[in-house]
Structures are given as C-alpha cells and as structure tokens.
PDB file of C-alpha atoms in Angstrom:
ATOM      1  CA  MET N   1      -8.816  -2.923  36.283  1.00  0.00           C
ATOM      2  CA  SER N   2     -12.240  -1.370  36.253  1.00  0.00           C
ATOM      3  CA  THR N   3     -14.279  -0.654  33.053  1.00  0.00           C
ATOM      4  CA  LYS N   4     -14.000   2.991  33.692  1.00  0.00           C
ATOM      5  CA  THR N   5     -10.200   2.852  33.831  1.00  0.00           C
ATOM      6  CA  ALA N   6     -10.034   0.775  30.703  1.00  0.00           C
ATOM      7  CA  LEU N   7     -12.177   3.299  28.828  1.00  0.00           C
ATOM      8  CA  GLU N   8     -10.047   6.223  30.061  1.00  0.00           C
ATOM      9  CA  LEU N   9      -6.869   4.489  28.979  1.00  0.00           C
ATOM     10  CA  ALA N  10      -8.608   3.440  25.662  1.00  0.00           C
ATOM     11  CA  LEU N  11      -7.815  -0.178  26.337  1.00  0.00           C
ATOM     12  CA  PRO N  12      -9.834  -3.099  25.003  1.00  0.00           C
ATOM     13  CA  PHE N  13     -12.105  -4.646  27.722  1.00  0.00           C
ATOM     14  CA  ALA N  14     -14.959  -7.097  28.172  1.00  0.00           C
ATOM     15  CA  GLU N  15     -17.781  -6.535  30.549  1.00  0.00           C
ATOM     16  CA  PRO N  16     -18.664  -9.487  32.806  1.00  0.00           C
ATOM     17  CA  LEU N  17     -22.193 -10.981  32.285  1.00  0.00           C
ATOM     18  CA  HIS N  18     -24.140 -13.281  34.554  1.00  0.00           C
ATOM     19  CA  SER N  19     -22.314 -16.213  33.066  1.00  0.00           C
ATOM     20  CA  PRO N  20     -18.638 -17.041  32.806  1.00  0.00           C
ATOM     21  CA  ARG N  21     -18.749 -15.866  29.137  1.00  0.00           C
ATOM     22  CA  ARG N  22     -17.621 -12.366  28.387  1.00  0.00           C
ATOM     23  CA  ARG N  23     -19.143  -9.858  26.006  1.00  0.00           C
ATOM     24  CA  LEU N  24     -17.042  -8.092  23.466  1.00  0.00           C
ATOM     25  CA  THR N  25     -16.932  -4.323  23.239  1.00  0.00           C
ATOM     26  CA  LYS N  26     -18.098  -2.744  19.981  1.00  0.00           C
ATOM     27  CA  LEU N  27     -14.480  -2.268  18.866  1.00  0.00           C
ATOM     28  CA  GLN N  28     -13.634  -5.880  19.511  1.00  0.00           C
ATOM     29  CA  ARG N  29     -16.757  -6.950  17.683  1.00  0.00           C
ATOM     30  CA  GLY N  30     -15.682  -4.733  14.781  1.00  0.00           C
ATOM     31  CA  SER N  31     -12.319  -6.359  14.616  1.00  0.00           C
ATOM     32  CA  HIS N  32     -13.821  -9.782  14.485  1.00  0.00           C
ATOM     33  CA  THR N  33     -16.205  -8.589  11.764  1.00  0.00           C
ATOM     34  CA  VAL N  34     -13.380  -7.119   9.633  1.00  0.00           C
ATOM     35  CA  ALA N  35     -11.328 -10.415   9.879  1.00  0.00           C
ATOM     36  CA  ARG N  36     -14.122 -12.989   9.870  1.00  0.00           C
ATOM     37  CA  GLU N  37     -13.706 -15.691   7.161  1.00  0.00           C
ATOM     38  CA  ILE N  38     -13.926 -19.424   6.765  1.00  0.00           C
ATOM     39  CA  PRO N  39     -10.310 -20.618   6.504  1.00  0.00           C
ATOM     40  CA  SER N  40      -9.354 -22.522   3.430  1.00  0.00           C
ATOM     41  CA  LYS N  41      -6.414 -24.936   2.882  1.00  0.00           C
ATOM     42  CA  HIS N  42      -5.246 -23.275  -0.318  1.00  0.00           C
ATOM     43  CA  PRO N  43      -5.057 -19.533  -1.364  1.00  0.00           C
ATOM     44  CA  LEU N  44      -8.181 -18.444  -3.300  1.00  0.00           C
ATOM     45  CA  PRO N  45      -7.338 -17.453  -6.873  1.00  0.00           C
ATOM     46  CA  ILE N  46      -9.923 -14.575  -6.732  1.00  0.00           C
ATOM     47  CA  LEU N  47      -7.515 -12.756  -4.351  1.00  0.00           C
ATOM     48  CA  ASP N  48      -4.869 -12.602  -7.062  1.00  0.00           C
ATOM     49  CA  ILE N  49      -5.067  -9.429  -9.159  1.00  0.00           C
ATOM     50  CA  ALA N  50      -3.618 -11.087 -12.306  1.00  0.00           C
ATOM     51  CA  TYR N  51      -6.205 -13.939 -12.018  1.00  0.00           C
ATOM     52  CA  ARG N  52      -8.985 -11.258 -11.743  1.00  0.00           C
ATOM     53  CA  SER N  53      -7.679  -9.412 -14.609  1.00  0.00           C
ATOM     54  CA  ARG N  54      -7.647 -12.532 -16.792  1.00  0.00           C
ATOM     55  CA  GLN N  55     -11.279 -13.234 -15.708  1.00  0.00           C
ATOM     56  CA  LEU N  56     -12.412  -9.741 -16.491  1.00  0.00           C
ATOM     57  CA  ALA N  57     -10.778  -9.894 -20.024  1.00  0.00           C
ATOM     58  CA  PHE N  58     -12.418 -13.261 -20.633  1.00  0.00           C
ATOM     59  CA  ARG N  59     -15.871 -11.984 -19.467  1.00  0.00           C
ATOM     60  CA  ARG N  60     -15.595  -8.851 -21.554  1.00  0.00           C
ATOM     61  CA  SER N  61     -14.915 -11.017 -24.631  1.00  0.00           C
ATOM     62  CA  GLN N  62     -17.971 -13.062 -23.743  1.00  0.00           C
ATOM     63  CA  ILE N  63     -20.104  -9.880 -23.425  1.00  0.00           C
ATOM     64  CA  SER N  64     -18.791  -8.708 -26.759  1.00  0.00           C
ATOM     65  CA  GLN N  65     -19.688 -11.988 -28.432  1.00  0.00           C
ATOM     66  CA  TRP N  66     -23.135 -11.929 -26.866  1.00  0.00           C
ATOM     67  CA  LEU N  67     -23.688  -8.368 -28.030  1.00  0.00           C
ATOM     68  CA  SER N  68     -22.692  -9.244 -31.616  1.00  0.00           C
ATOM     69  CA  HIS N  69     -24.955 -12.323 -31.527  1.00  0.00           C
ATOM     70  CA  GLU N  70     -27.884 -10.377 -30.305  1.00  0.00           C
ATOM     71  CA  HIS N  71     -27.409  -7.678 -33.028  1.00  0.00           C
ATOM     72  CA  ARG N  72     -27.256 -10.473 -35.724  1.00  0.00           C
ATOM     73  CA  GLN N  73     -30.332 -12.032 -34.281  1.00  0.00           C
ATOM     74  CA  LEU N  74     -32.283  -8.789 -34.383  1.00  0.00           C
ATOM     75  CA  GLN N  75     -31.063  -8.159 -37.989  1.00  0.00           C
ATOM     76  CA  GLU N  76     -32.178 -11.659 -39.088  1.00  0.00           C
ATOM     77  CA  GLU N  77     -35.519 -11.045 -37.252  1.00  0.00           C
ATOM     78  CA  VAL N  78     -36.157  -7.836 -39.162  1.00  0.00           C
ATOM     79  CA  GLU N  79     -35.127  -9.475 -42.533  1.00  0.00           C
ATOM     80  CA  TYR N  80     -37.531 -12.312 -41.932  1.00  0.00           C
ATOM     81  CA  ARG N  81     -40.334  -9.907 -41.101  1.00  0.00           C
ATOM     82  CA  LYS N  82     -39.666  -7.833 -44.179  1.00  0.00           C
ATOM     83  CA  LYS N  83     -39.591 -10.979 -46.385  1.00  0.00           C
ATOM     84  CA  SER N  84     -42.908 -12.119 -44.942  1.00  0.00           C
ATOM     85  CA  GLY N  85     -44.350  -8.746 -46.038  1.00  0.00           C
ATOM     86  CA  GLU N  86     -44.606  -7.341 -42.619  1.00  0.00           C
ATOM     87  CA  VAL N  87     -43.866  -3.576 -42.057  1.00  0.00           C
ATOM     88  CA  VAL N  88     -41.176  -3.290 -39.374  1.00  0.00           C
ATOM     89  CA  ASP N  89     -41.526  -0.134 -37.291  1.00  0.00           C
ATOM     90  CA  PRO N  90     -38.157   1.715 -36.971  1.00  0.00           C
ATOM     91  CA  GLU N  91     -39.076   2.631 -33.393  1.00  0.00           C
ATOM     92  CA  TYR N  92     -39.296  -1.139 -32.552  1.00  0.00           C
ATOM     93  CA  ILE N  93     -35.792  -1.731 -33.945  1.00  0.00           C
ATOM     94  CA  SER N  94     -34.337   1.192 -32.080  1.00  0.00           C
ATOM     95  CA  SER N  95     -36.011   0.129 -28.751  1.00  0.00           C
ATOM     96  CA  ARG N  96     -34.647  -3.407 -29.137  1.00  0.00           C
ATOM     97  CA  VAL N  97     -31.219  -2.109 -29.859  1.00  0.00           C
ATOM     98  CA  ALA N  98     -31.414   0.177 -26.832  1.00  0.00           C
ATOM     99  CA  ARG N  99     -32.474  -2.785 -24.601  1.00  0.00           C
ATOM    100  CA  ILE N 100     -29.600  -4.924 -25.993  1.00  0.00           C
ATOM    101  CA  GLU N 101     -27.081  -2.174 -25.344  1.00  0.00           C
ATOM    102  CA  LYS N 102     -28.512  -1.576 -21.803  1.00  0.00           C
ATOM    103  CA  GLU N 103     -28.222  -5.314 -21.028  1.00  0.00           C
ATOM    104  CA  ALA N 104     -24.563  -5.389 -22.342  1.00  0.00           C
ATOM    105  CA  ALA N 105     -23.747  -2.330 -20.152  1.00  0.00           C
ATOM    106  CA  GLN N 106     -25.239  -4.072 -17.093  1.00  0.00           C
ATOM    107  CA  GLN N 107     -23.228  -7.151 -17.851  1.00  0.00           C
ATOM    108  CA  GLU N 108     -20.061  -5.155 -17.973  1.00  0.00           C
ATOM    109  CA  LYS N 109     -20.961  -3.437 -14.682  1.00  0.00           C
ATOM    110  CA  ASP N 110     -21.478  -6.808 -13.009  1.00  0.00           C
ATOM    111  CA  ALA N 111     -18.277  -8.153 -14.428  1.00  0.00           C
ATOM    112  CA  LEU N 112     -16.303  -5.136 -13.089  1.00  0.00           C
ATOM    113  CA  ALA N 113     -18.025  -5.425  -9.719  1.00  0.00           C
ATOM    114  CA  ILE N 114     -17.085  -9.113  -9.274  1.00  0.00           C
ATOM    115  CA  CYS N 115     -13.607  -8.964 -10.707  1.00  0.00           C
ATOM    116  CA  SER N 116     -12.620  -5.797  -8.805  1.00  0.00           C
ATOM    117  CA  MET N 117     -13.876  -7.409  -5.633  1.00  0.00           C
ATOM    118  CA  LEU N 118     -15.795  -4.270  -4.642  1.00  0.00           C
ATOM    119  CA  GLU N 119     -18.946  -6.379  -4.304  1.00  0.00           C
ATOM    120  CA  GLY N 120     -19.608  -9.814  -3.038  1.00  0.00           C
ATOM    121  CA  SER N 121     -19.756 -11.591   0.320  1.00  0.00           C
ATOM    122  CA  ASP N 122     -17.736 -14.861   0.053  1.00  0.00           C
ATOM    123  CA  PRO N 123     -17.484 -16.272   3.596  1.00  0.00           C
ATOM    124  CA  HIS N 124     -14.097 -17.598   2.703  1.00  0.00           C
ATOM    125  CA  ILE N 125     -12.650 -13.937   2.275  1.00  0.00           C
ATOM    126  CA  ALA N 126     -12.452 -11.613   5.237  1.00  0.00           C
ATOM    127  CA  PRO N 127     -13.751  -8.117   4.396  1.00  0.00           C
ATOM    128  CA  LEU N 128     -10.202  -6.648   5.181  1.00  0.00           C
ATOM    129  CA  ARG N 129      -8.599  -9.219   2.822  1.00  0.00           C
ATOM    130  CA  ARG N 130     -11.129  -8.336   0.146  1.00  0.00           C
ATOM    131  CA  ALA N 131     -10.498  -4.653   0.546  1.00  0.00           C
ATOM    132  CA  LEU N 132      -6.732  -5.137   0.237  1.00  0.00           C
ATOM    133  CA  ALA N 133      -7.080  -7.417  -2.699  1.00  0.00           C
ATOM    134  CA  VAL N 134      -8.724  -4.717  -4.732  1.00  0.00           C
ATOM    135  CA  TRP N 135      -5.306  -3.214  -5.297  1.00  0.00           C
ATOM    136  CA  GLY N 136      -3.177  -6.231  -4.673  1.00  0.00           C
ATOM    137  CA  PRO N 137      -1.532  -5.862  -1.255  1.00  0.00           C
ATOM    138  CA  THR N 138      -1.877  -8.244   1.594  1.00  0.00           C
ATOM    139  CA  ALA N 139      -1.896  -7.969   5.391  1.00  0.00           C
ATOM    140  CA  ASP N 140       1.932  -8.158   5.204  1.00  0.00           C
ATOM    141  CA  ASP N 141       2.017  -4.830   3.388  1.00  0.00           C
ATOM    142  CA  ILE N 142       0.407  -2.861   6.103  1.00  0.00           C
ATOM    143  CA  GLY N 143       3.339  -0.825   7.738  1.00  0.00           C
ATOM    144  CA  ALA N 144       1.671   1.405  10.339  1.00  0.00           C
ATOM    145  CA  LEU N 145      -1.396   1.474  12.616  1.00  0.00           C
ATOM    146  CA  SER N 146      -2.897   4.050  14.844  1.00  0.00           C
ATOM    147  CA  ILE N 147      -5.260   1.872  16.987  1.00  0.00           C
ATOM    148  CA  GLN N 148      -5.115  -0.872  19.566  1.00  0.00           C
ATOM    149  CA  THR N 149      -2.509  -3.576  18.911  1.00  0.00           C
ATOM    150  CA  ARG N 150      -4.341  -6.558  20.471  1.00  0.00           C
ATOM    151  CA  ILE N 151      -7.221  -6.183  18.128  1.00  0.00           C
ATOM    152  CA  TRP N 152      -4.973  -5.917  15.069  1.00  0.00           C
ATOM    153  CA  ASN N 153      -2.912  -8.859  16.197  1.00  0.00           C
ATOM    154  CA  ASP N 154      -6.218 -10.905  16.063  1.00  0.00           C
ATOM    155  CA  ILE N 155      -6.987  -9.464  12.611  1.00  0.00           C
ATOM    156  CA  PHE N 156      -3.536 -10.070  11.179  1.00  0.00           C
ATOM    157  CA  THR N 157      -3.516 -13.627  12.563  1.00  0.00           C
ATOM    158  CA  THR N 158      -6.833 -14.303  10.900  1.00  0.00           C
ATOM    159  CA  THR N 159      -5.680 -12.771   7.594  1.00  0.00           C
ATOM    160  CA  SER N 160      -2.431 -14.709   7.508  1.00  0.00           C
ATOM    161  CA  ARG N 161       0.021 -11.950   8.069  1.00  0.00           C
ATOM    162  CA  PHE N 162       3.490 -13.500   8.202  1.00  0.00           C
ATOM    163  CA  PRO N 163       4.547 -13.933  11.835  1.00  0.00           C
ATOM    164  CA  GLY N 164       7.438 -11.607  12.901  1.00  0.00           C
ATOM    165  CA  ASN N 165       6.505  -8.996  10.292  1.00  0.00           C
ATOM    166  CA  ALA N 166       6.543  -5.944  12.593  1.00  0.00           C
ATOM    167  CA  VAL N 167       4.143  -3.057  12.187  1.00  0.00           C
ATOM    168  CA  LEU N 168       4.657   0.420  13.522  1.00  0.00           C
ATOM    169  CA  ILE N 169       1.978   1.570  16.015  1.00  0.00           C
ATOM    170  CA  ILE N 170       1.141   5.198  16.369  1.00  0.00           C
ATOM    171  CA  ALA N 171      -0.309   5.851  19.740  1.00  0.00           C
ATOM    172  CA  LYS N 172      -1.612   9.054  21.316  1.00  0.00           C
ATOM    173  CA  LYS N 173      -1.177   9.553  25.057  1.00  0.00           C
ATOM    174  CA  LYS N 174      -4.154  11.056  26.796  1.00  0.00           C
ATOM    175  CA  SER N 175      -3.417  13.950  29.095  1.00  0.00           C
TER     176      SER N 175
END
C-alpha cells in the first residue's frame, strides 16, 4: 500500500528510509510518548489514590507543624529583642509573618501538585497512566475510543490493560 493510500484511509504507516529501519509517523510517535515508561516488577504505590490521599494528609500535618514552629520562633525572637532593650519594628514582624505564610502556601501548593499527580516526570509512570491515576481509573476502565486501534493496542499493552478486556472503537468512514 502506498503512503498516499494509507493517508487517505487514515491508516498508520511508516515511511521507508535509506536503511532497513522504519520511521514512525507523528501519530505513532505520539502513542509511544503517551505510553512510555520504565516497567517495574511491582505496582507503584503513588498510582493508588488512597496512598496519595494519606501522603497528602501527612504532608499537610507537617506543614501545619512547621507553620506553628515558625510562628513560635518569631515570637521568641521578638521577646528576646524586647528583653535586650531593642525596639522591634511592627513592620518587621508583619513582613516576617507574611513570608512565613507565603512559604506555607507554597509548601501546600507543592504537596498538592505531587500528590494529585498533576506534576512530575517519573520515568516509571507513563503519562497516560499518570493522567488516569489523578482520578483513580486504570487503562481497564477505558470503554470507548475514536482513533486507530493498533496504536491504542500498543498503549494498552504498555499500561498493563487486562488482556481480553474489549474496548468499543468509534470509526468514521471517509466518503
């Protein structure tokens, strides 16, 4: 089949190069990008939404403890300065409190980003698996597709979709 015919039929194809190797189309490269990951023997706990929820709760308690500690430290610093006869500028105190609060907010933001899996680039987790893990489903929960099956077969194989778990394909015939 020619490249032109494959394009007209919207089929995946590979163009021959000057070597026996074949170059992947943009669509095929995209599928390999979506499903790329370093396989691991055991499931990664970060993919489990309950695990991430526990981690986020723990991290939030750490942030809260840190925030309380920093406020106490500032209070002790101010008291020490006053006992030493130094005049403490209220603007200094408010700026320090603002910096502490800003740092706590940043720590919370970072914890949410990591635990919600919206950020990160662990090579052991495929981008598709990461996207699904945000809400908890797996590749087995995908029930319908509207693009080329061969590419998705490769993706589902990489992301450990259970063999034999059928998926509905919605295809549009070109006229």
